[in-house]
CSV table of C-alpha atoms in Angstrom, one decimal:
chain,number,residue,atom,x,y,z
A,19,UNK,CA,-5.1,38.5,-0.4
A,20,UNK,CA,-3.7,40.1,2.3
A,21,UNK,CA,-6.6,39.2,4.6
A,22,UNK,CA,-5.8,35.4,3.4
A,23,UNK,CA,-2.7,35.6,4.4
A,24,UNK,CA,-3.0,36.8,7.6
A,25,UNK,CA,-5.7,34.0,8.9
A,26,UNK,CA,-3.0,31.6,7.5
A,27,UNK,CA,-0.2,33.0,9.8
A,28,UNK,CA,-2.4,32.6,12.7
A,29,UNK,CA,-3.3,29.0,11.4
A,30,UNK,CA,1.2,28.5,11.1
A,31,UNK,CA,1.3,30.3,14.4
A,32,UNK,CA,-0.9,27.8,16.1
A,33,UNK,CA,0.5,24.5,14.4
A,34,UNK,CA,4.0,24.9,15.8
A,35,UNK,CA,2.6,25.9,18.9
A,36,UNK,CA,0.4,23.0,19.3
A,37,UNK,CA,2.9,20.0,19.5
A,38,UNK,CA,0.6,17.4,19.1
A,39,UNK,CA,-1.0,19.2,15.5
A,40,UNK,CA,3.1,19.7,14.9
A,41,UNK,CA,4.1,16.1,15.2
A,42,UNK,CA,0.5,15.2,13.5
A,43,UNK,CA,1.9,17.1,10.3
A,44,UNK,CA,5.5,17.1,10.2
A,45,UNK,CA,6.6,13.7,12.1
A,46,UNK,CA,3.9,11.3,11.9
A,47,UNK,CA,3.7,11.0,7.9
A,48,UNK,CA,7.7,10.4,7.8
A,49,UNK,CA,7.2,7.7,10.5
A,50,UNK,CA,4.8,6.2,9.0
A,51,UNK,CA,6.6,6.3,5.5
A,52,UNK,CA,9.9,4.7,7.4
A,53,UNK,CA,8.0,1.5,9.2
A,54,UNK,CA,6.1,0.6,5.9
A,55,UNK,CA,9.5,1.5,4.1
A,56,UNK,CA,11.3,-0.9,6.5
A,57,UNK,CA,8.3,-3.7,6.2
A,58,UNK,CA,8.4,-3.6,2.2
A,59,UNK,CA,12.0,-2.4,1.5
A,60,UNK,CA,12.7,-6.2,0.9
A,61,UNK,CA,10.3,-6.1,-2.4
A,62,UNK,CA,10.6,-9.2,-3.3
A,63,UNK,CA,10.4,-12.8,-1.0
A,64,UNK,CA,13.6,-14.7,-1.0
A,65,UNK,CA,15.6,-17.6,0.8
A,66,UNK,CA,12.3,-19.2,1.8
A,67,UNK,CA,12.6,-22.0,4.6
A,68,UNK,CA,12.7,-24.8,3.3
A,69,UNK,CA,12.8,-28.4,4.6
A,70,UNK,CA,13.8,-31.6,2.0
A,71,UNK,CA,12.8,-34.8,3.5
A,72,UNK,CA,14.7,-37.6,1.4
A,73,UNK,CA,13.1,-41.0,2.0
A,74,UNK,CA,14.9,-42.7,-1.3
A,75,UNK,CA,18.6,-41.4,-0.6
A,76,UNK,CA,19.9,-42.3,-3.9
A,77,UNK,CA,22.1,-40.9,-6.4
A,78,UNK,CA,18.7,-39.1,-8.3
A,79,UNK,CA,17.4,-37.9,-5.2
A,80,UNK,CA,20.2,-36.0,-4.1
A,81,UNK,CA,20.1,-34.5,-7.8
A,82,UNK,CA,16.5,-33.2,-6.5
A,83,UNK,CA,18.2,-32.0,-3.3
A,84,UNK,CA,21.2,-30.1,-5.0
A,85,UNK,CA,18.4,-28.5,-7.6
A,86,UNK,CA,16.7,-26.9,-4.5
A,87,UNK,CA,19.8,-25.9,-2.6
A,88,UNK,CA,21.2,-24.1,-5.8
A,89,UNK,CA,17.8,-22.2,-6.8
A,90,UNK,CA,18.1,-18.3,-4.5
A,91,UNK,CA,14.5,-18.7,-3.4
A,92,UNK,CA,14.7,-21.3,-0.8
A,93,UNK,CA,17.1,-21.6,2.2
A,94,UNK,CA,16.8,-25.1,3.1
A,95,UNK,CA,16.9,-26.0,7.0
A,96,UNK,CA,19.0,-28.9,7.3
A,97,UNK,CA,17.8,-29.5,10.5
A,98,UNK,CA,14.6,-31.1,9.6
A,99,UNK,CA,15.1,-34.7,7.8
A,100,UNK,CA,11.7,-36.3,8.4
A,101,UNK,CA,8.2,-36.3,7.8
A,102,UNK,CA,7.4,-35.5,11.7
A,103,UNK,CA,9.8,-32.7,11.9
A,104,UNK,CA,8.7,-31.4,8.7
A,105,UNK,CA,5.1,-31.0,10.3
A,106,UNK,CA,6.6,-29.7,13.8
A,107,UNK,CA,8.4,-26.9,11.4
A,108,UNK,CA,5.7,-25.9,9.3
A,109,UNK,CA,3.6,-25.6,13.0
A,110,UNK,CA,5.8,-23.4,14.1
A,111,UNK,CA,7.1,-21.0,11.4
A,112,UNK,CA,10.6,-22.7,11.4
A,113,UNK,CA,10.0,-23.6,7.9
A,114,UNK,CA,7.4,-22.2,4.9
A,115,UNK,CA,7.9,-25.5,2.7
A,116,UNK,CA,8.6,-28.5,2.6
A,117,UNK,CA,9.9,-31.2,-0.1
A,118,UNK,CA,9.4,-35.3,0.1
A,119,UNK,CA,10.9,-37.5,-2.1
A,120,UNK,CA,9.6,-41.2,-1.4
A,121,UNK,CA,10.9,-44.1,-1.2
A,122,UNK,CA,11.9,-45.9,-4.5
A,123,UNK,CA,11.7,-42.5,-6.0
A,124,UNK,CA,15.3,-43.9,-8.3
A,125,UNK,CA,13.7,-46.9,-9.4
A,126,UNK,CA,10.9,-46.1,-10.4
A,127,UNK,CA,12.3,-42.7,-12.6
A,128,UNK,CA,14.7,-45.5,-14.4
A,129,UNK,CA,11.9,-47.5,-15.2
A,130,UNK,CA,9.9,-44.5,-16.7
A,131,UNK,CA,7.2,-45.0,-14.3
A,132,UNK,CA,5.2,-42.0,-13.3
A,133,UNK,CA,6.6,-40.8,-9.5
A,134,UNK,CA,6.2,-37.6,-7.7
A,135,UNK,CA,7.5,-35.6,-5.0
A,136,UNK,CA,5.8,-34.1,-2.7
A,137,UNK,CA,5.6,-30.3,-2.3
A,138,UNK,CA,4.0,-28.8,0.7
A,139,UNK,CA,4.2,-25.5,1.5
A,140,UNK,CA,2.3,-22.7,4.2
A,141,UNK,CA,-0.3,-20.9,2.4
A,142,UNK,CA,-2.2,-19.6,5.9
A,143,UNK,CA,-0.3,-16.1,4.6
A,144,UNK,CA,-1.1,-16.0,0.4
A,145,UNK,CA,2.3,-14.2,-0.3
A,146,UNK,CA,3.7,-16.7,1.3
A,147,UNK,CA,2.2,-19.4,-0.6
A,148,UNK,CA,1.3,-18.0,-4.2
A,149,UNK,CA,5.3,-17.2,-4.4
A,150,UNK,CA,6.4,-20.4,-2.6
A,151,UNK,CA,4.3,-22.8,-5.4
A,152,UNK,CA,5.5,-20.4,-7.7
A,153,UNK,CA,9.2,-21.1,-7.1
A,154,UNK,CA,8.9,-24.9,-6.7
A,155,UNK,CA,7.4,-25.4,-9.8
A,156,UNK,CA,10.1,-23.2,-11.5
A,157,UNK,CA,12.7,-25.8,-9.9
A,158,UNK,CA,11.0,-29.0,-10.3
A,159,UNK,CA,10.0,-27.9,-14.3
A,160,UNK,CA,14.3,-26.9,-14.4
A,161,UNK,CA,15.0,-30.7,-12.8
A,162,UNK,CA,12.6,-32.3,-15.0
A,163,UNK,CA,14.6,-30.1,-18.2
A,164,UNK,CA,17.9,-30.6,-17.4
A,165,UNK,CA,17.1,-34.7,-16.7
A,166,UNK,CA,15.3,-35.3,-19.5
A,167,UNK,CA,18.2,-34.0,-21.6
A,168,UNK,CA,20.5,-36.2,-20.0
A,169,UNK,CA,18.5,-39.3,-20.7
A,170,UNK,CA,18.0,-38.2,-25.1
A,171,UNK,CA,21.9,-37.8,-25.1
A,172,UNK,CA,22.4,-40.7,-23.1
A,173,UNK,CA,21.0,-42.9,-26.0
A,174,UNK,CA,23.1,-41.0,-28.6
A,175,UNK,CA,21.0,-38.3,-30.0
A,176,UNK,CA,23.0,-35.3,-30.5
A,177,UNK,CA,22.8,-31.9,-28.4
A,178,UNK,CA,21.1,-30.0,-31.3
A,179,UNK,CA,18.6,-32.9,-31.8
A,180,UNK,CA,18.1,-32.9,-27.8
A,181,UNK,CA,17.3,-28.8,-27.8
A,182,UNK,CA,14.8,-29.6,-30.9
A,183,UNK,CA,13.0,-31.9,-29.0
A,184,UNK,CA,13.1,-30.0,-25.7
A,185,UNK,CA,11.9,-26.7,-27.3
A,186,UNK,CA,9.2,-28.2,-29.7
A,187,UNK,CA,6.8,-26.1,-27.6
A,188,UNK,CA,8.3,-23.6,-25.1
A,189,UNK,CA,7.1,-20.6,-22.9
A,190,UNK,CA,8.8,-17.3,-23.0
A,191,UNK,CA,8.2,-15.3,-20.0
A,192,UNK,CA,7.8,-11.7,-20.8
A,193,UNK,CA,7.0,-9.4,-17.5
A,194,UNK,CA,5.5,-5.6,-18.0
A,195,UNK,CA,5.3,-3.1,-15.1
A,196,UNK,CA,6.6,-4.7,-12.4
A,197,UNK,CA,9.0,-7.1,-13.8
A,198,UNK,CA,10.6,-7.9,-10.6
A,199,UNK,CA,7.5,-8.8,-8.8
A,200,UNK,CA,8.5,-6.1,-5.9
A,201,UNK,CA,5.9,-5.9,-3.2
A,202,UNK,CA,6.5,-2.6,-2.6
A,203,UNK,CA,5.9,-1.4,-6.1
A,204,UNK,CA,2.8,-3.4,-5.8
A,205,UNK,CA,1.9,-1.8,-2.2
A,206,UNK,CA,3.9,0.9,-0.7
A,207,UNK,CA,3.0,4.2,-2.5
A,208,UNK,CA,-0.9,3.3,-1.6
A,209,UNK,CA,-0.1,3.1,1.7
A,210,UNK,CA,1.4,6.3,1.5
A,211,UNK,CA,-1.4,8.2,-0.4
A,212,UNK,CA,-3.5,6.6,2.5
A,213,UNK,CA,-1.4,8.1,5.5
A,214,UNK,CA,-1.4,11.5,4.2
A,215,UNK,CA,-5.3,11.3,2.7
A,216,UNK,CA,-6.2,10.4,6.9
A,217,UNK,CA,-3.2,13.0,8.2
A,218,UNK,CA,-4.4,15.6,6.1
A,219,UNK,CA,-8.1,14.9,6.9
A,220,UNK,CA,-7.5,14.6,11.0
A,221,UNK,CA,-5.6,18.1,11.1
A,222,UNK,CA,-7.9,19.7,9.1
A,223,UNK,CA,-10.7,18.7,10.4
A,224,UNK,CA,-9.7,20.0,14.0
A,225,UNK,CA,-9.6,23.8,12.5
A,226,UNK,CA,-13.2,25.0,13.0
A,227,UNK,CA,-14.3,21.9,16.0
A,228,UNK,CA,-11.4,23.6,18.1
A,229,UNK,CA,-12.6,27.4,17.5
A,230,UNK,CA,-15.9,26.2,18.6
A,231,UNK,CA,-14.8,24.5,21.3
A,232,UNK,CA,-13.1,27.3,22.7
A,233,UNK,CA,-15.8,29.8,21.4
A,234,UNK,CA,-13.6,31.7,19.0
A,235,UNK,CA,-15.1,30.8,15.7
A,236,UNK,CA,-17.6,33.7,16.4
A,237,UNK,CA,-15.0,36.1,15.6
A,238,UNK,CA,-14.7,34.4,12.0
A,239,UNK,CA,-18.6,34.6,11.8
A,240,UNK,CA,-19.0,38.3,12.9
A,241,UNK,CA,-16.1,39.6,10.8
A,242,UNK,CA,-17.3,41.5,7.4
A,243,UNK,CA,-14.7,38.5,5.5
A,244,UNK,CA,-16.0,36.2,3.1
A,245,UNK,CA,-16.5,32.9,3.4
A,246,UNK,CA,-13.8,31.8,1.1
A,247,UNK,CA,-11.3,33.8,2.1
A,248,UNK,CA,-11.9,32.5,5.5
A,249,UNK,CA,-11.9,29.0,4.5
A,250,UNK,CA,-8.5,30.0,2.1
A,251,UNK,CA,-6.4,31.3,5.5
A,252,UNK,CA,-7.5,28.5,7.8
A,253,UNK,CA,-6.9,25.6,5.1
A,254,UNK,CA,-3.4,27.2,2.9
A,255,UNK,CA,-1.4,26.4,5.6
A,256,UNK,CA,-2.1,22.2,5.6
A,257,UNK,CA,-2.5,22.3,1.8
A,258,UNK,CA,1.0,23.0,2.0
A,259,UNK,CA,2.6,21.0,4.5
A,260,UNK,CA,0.1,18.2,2.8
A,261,UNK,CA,1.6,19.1,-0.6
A,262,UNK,CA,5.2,18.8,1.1
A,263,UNK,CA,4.5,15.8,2.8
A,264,UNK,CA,3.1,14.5,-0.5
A,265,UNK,CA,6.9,15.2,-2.6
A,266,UNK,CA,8.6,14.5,0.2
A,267,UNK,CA,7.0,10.7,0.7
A,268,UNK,CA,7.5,9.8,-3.1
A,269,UNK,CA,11.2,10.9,-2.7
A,270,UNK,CA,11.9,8.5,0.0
A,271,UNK,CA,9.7,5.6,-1.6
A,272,UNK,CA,12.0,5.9,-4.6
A,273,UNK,CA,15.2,6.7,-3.4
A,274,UNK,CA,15.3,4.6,-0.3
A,275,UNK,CA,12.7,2.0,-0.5
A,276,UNK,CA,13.8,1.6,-4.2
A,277,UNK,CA,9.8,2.4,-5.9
A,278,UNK,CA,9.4,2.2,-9.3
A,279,UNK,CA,8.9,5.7,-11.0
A,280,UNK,CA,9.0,5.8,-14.5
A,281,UNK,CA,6.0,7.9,-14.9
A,282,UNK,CA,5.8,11.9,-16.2
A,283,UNK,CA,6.9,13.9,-12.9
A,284,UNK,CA,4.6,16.8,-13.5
A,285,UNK,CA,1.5,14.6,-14.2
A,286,UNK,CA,2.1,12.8,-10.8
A,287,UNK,CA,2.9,16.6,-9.2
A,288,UNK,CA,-0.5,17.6,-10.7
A,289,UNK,CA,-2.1,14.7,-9.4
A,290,UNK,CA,-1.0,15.5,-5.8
A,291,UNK,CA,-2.1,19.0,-6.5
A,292,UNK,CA,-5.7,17.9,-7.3
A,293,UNK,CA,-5.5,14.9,-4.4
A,294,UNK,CA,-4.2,17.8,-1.7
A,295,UNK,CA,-6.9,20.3,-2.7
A,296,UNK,CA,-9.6,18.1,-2.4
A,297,UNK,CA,-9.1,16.3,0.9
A,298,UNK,CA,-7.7,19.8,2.3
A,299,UNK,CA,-11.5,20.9,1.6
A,300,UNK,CA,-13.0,17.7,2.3
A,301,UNK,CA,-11.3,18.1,5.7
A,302,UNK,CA,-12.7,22.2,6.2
A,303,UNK,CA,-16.5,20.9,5.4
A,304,UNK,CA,-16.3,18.1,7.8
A,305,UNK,CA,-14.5,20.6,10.6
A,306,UNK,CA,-17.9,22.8,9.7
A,307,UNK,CA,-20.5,20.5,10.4
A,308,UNK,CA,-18.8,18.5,13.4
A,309,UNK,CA,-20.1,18.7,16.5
A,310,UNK,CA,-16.6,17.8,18.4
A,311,UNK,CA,-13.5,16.7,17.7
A,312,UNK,CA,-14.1,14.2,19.5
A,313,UNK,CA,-16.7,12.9,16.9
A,314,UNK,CA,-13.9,14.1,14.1
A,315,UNK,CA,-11.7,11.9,15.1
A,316,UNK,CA,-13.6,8.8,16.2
A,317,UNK,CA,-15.5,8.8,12.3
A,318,UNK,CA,-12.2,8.8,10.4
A,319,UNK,CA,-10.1,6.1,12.1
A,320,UNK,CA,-13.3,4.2,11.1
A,321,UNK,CA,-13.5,5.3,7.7
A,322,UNK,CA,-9.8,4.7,6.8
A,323,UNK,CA,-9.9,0.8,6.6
A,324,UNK,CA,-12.9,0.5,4.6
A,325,UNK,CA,-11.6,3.3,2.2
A,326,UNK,CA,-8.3,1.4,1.4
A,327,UNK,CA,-9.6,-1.8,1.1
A,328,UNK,CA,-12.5,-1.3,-1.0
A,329,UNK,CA,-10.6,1.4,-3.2
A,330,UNK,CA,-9.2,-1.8,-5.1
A,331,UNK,CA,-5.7,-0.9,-4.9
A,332,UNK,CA,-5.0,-4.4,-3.3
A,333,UNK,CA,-8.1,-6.4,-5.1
A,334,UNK,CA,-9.3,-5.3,-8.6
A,335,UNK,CA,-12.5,-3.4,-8.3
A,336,UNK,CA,-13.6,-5.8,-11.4
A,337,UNK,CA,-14.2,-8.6,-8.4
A,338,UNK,CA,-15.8,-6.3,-6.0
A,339,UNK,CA,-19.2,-5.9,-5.8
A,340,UNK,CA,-21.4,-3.7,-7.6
A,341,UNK,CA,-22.6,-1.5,-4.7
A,342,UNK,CA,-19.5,-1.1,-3.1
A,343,UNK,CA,-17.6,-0.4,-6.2
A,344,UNK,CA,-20.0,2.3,-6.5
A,345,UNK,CA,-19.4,3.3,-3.5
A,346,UNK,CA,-15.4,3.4,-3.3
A,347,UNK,CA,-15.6,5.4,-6.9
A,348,UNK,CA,-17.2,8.2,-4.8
A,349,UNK,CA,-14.2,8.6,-2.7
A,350,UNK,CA,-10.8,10.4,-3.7
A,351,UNK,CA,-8.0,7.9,-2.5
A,352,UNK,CA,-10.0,5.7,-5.4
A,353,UNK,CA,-8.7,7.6,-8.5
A,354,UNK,CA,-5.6,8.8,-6.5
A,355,UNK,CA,-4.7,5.4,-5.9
A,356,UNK,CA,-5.4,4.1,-9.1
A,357,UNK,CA,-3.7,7.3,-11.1
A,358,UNK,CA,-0.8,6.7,-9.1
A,359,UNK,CA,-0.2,3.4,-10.4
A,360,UNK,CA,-0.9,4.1,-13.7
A,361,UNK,CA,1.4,6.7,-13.5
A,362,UNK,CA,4.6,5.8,-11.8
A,363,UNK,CA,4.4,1.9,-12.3
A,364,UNK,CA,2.5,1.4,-16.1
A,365,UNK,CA,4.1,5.0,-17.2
A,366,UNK,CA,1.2,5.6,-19.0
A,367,UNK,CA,1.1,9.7,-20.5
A,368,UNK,CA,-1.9,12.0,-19.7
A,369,UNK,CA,-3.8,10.5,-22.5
A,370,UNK,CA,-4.7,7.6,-21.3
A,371,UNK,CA,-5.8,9.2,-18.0
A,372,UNK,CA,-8.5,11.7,-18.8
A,373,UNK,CA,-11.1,10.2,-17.0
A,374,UNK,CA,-9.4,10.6,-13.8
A,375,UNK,CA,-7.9,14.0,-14.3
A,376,UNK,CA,-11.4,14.8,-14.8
A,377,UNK,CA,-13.0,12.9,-12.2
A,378,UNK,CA,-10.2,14.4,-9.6
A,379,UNK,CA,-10.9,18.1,-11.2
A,380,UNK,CA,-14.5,17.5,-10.6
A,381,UNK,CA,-14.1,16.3,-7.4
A,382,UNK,CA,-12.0,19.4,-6.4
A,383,UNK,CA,-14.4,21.3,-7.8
A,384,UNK,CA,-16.9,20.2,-5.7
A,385,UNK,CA,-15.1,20.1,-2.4
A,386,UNK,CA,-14.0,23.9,-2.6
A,387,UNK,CA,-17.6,24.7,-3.5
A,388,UNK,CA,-18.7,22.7,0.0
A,389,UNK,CA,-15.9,24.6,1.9
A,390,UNK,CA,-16.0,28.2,1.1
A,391,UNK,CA,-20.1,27.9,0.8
A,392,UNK,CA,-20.7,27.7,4.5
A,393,UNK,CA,-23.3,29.7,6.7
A,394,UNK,CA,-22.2,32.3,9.3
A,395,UNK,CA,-24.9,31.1,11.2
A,396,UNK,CA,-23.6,30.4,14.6
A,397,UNK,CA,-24.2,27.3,16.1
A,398,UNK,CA,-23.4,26.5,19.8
A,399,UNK,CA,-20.6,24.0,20.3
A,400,UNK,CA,-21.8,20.3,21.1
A,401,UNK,CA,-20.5,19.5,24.4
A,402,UNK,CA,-20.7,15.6,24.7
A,403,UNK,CA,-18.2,13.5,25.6
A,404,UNK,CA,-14.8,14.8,25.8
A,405,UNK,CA,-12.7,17.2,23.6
A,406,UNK,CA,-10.2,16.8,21.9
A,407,UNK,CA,-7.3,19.4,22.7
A,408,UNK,CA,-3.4,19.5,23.6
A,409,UNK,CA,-3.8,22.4,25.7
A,410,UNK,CA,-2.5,22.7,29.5
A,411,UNK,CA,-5.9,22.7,30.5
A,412,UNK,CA,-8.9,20.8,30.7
A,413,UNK,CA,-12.3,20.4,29.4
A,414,UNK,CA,-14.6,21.6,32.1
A,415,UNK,CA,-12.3,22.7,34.6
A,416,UNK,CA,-11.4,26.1,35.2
């Protein structure tokens, strides 16, 4: 243990001496955390732009109008009054959506004609336009409600016959999970298992590339230590700070960027414990095997993108392909992702999670094998293309 321990104070020493591994570890995942905090803390899309174009100016019309200008989604822009502007607007962002009531719009209602409005709205960004359809229907169905009451008392039916014939069939709403429809229910804490699953890989993986690189790892190979106790000393030191990250990051999510967590605390704690070990690991094998850290570094920016968005955090994995489905259910953030959720945002107990407790323990299992199995073989450092370092000197220069 002892021997542990001391590899792991030389591991400490080096990360607050190295500034750039120190801001890697300590700074970057609380930065991260605050931009996506300060994109998402919103949650929910309100006081949309929009722009009412009234081409029948009547009494009715100006019902529609008020309806629109009452409901909290939409912030109408007075500004725009016509059909022109309304296109100029939507071209350039000044408005989302856009309402046109035609001409004889009046008439033709009293008459019990059929007559529509016109509802456009921008849907080049999908949140944007799922939400904005969304809310116009709710106000035009509200309109439609409240005017066809109007009309059934008008010709002398009573209120409780009016409410029977309104509510002959009816839709009650009833929300689970994520009730309020926050984006960053929906979003946020997979972004953050993401930062700290490609933080914790990057910093790890420099460990062994930068002894090799400066042609110390022999001494790890010629001492009498084991293999995993070497591995243990080099990797405690960023399973911690990972593990801290990991608390601290959920703390903020809910406290600040307002989260839901309803979940069990120690089943999510235990689910960071098994996500930490096994990208901690993950991160020691690849260090093993790299050539550089050059090479390190250049593979996982590219693997990060593909790994979130096939994980289907954002798209159910039910409408991704087969083969890359299979894929994605090879990789960690995957289960993580998907536990999280389950967890925190269904509240769903242990039980009903097995599969991925298993999964992740199996996983772990597996990584730790791959890191503390390694050969004491030396190989000779790779020296392509430039490494990586934040030392005051140079590659190649003495």
């Amino acid at each position: 243990m002892r021997r542990i321990i001391n590899i792991a104070c030389y591991e400490t020493m080096y990360i607050f001496k190295d500034r750039t591994l120190r801001l890697l570890l300590l700074a970057v995942p609380l930065l991260y955390a605050a931009i996506f905090g300060l994109v998402y803390s919103a949650g929910v899309l309100t006081d949309i732009p929009l722009a009412i174009v009234d081409l029948d100016r009547s009494k009715l019309s100006r019902e529609v109008v008020t309806a629109f200008q009452n409901s909290s989604h939409f912030k109408p822009v007075p500004s725009v009054t016509t059909y022109d502007q309304l296109e100029q607007a939507m071209r350039n962002g000044t408005v989302r959506a856009g309402i046109v009531i035609p001409e004889h719009f009046a008439q033709q209602a009293e008459q019990h004609r059929s007559t529509e409005i016109a509802g456009i709205y921008d849907a080049s960004n999908l949140l944007w336009g799922y939400n904005t359809r969304k809310y116009l229907r709710e106000v035009i169905t509200d309109f439609n409600s409240h005017h066809t009451a109007a009309y059934l008392a008008g010709l002398g039916i009573s209120q409780h016959q009016v409410q029977d014939i309104m509510n002959t069939v009816s839709l009650n709403y009833e929300v689970w999970y994520n009730p309020t429809f926050s984006y960053a229910t929906y979003l946020y804490v997979g972004l953050l298992m993401m930062v700290l699953h490609q933080i914790c890989l990057l910093s790890v993986s420099l460990t062994v590339t930068r002894e090799k690189e400066r042609n110390t790892w022999i001494q790890y190979l010629a001492s009498p230590l084991p293999n995993w106790q070497i591995f243990m000393g080099k990797a405690l030191p960023y399973f911690v700070v990972n593990y801290f990250n990991f608390s601290l990051l959920l703390w903020l999510a809910v406290r600040f960027v307002q989260v839901k967590f309803e979940g069990s605390l120690g089943l999510v704690l235990l689910l960071g414990l098994l996500y930490d070990a096994i990208i901690t690991s993950l991160g020691f094998f690849i260090s093993l095997h790299a050539p550089n850290s050059l090479q390190v570094t250049r593979y996982l920016m590219l693997l990060s993108v593909p790994i979130f968005i096939t994980s289907g955090f954002t798209w159910p994995h039910t409408h991704i392909p087969l083969a890359v489905n299979a894929l994605a259910r090879l990789m960690p953030f995957t289960w993580m992702a998907e536990s999280i959720r389950l967890v925190t945002v269904k509240n769903l107990p242990a039980a009903y999670l097995v599969n991925h407790l298993l999964v992740m323990a199996g996983m772990t299992l597996v990584a730790l094998t791959l890191a503390a199995c390694f050969s004491k073989r030396r190989r000779p450092p790779v020296h392509d293309g430039v490494i990586v370092n934040s030392d005051t000197f140079y590659p190649g220069i003495k």
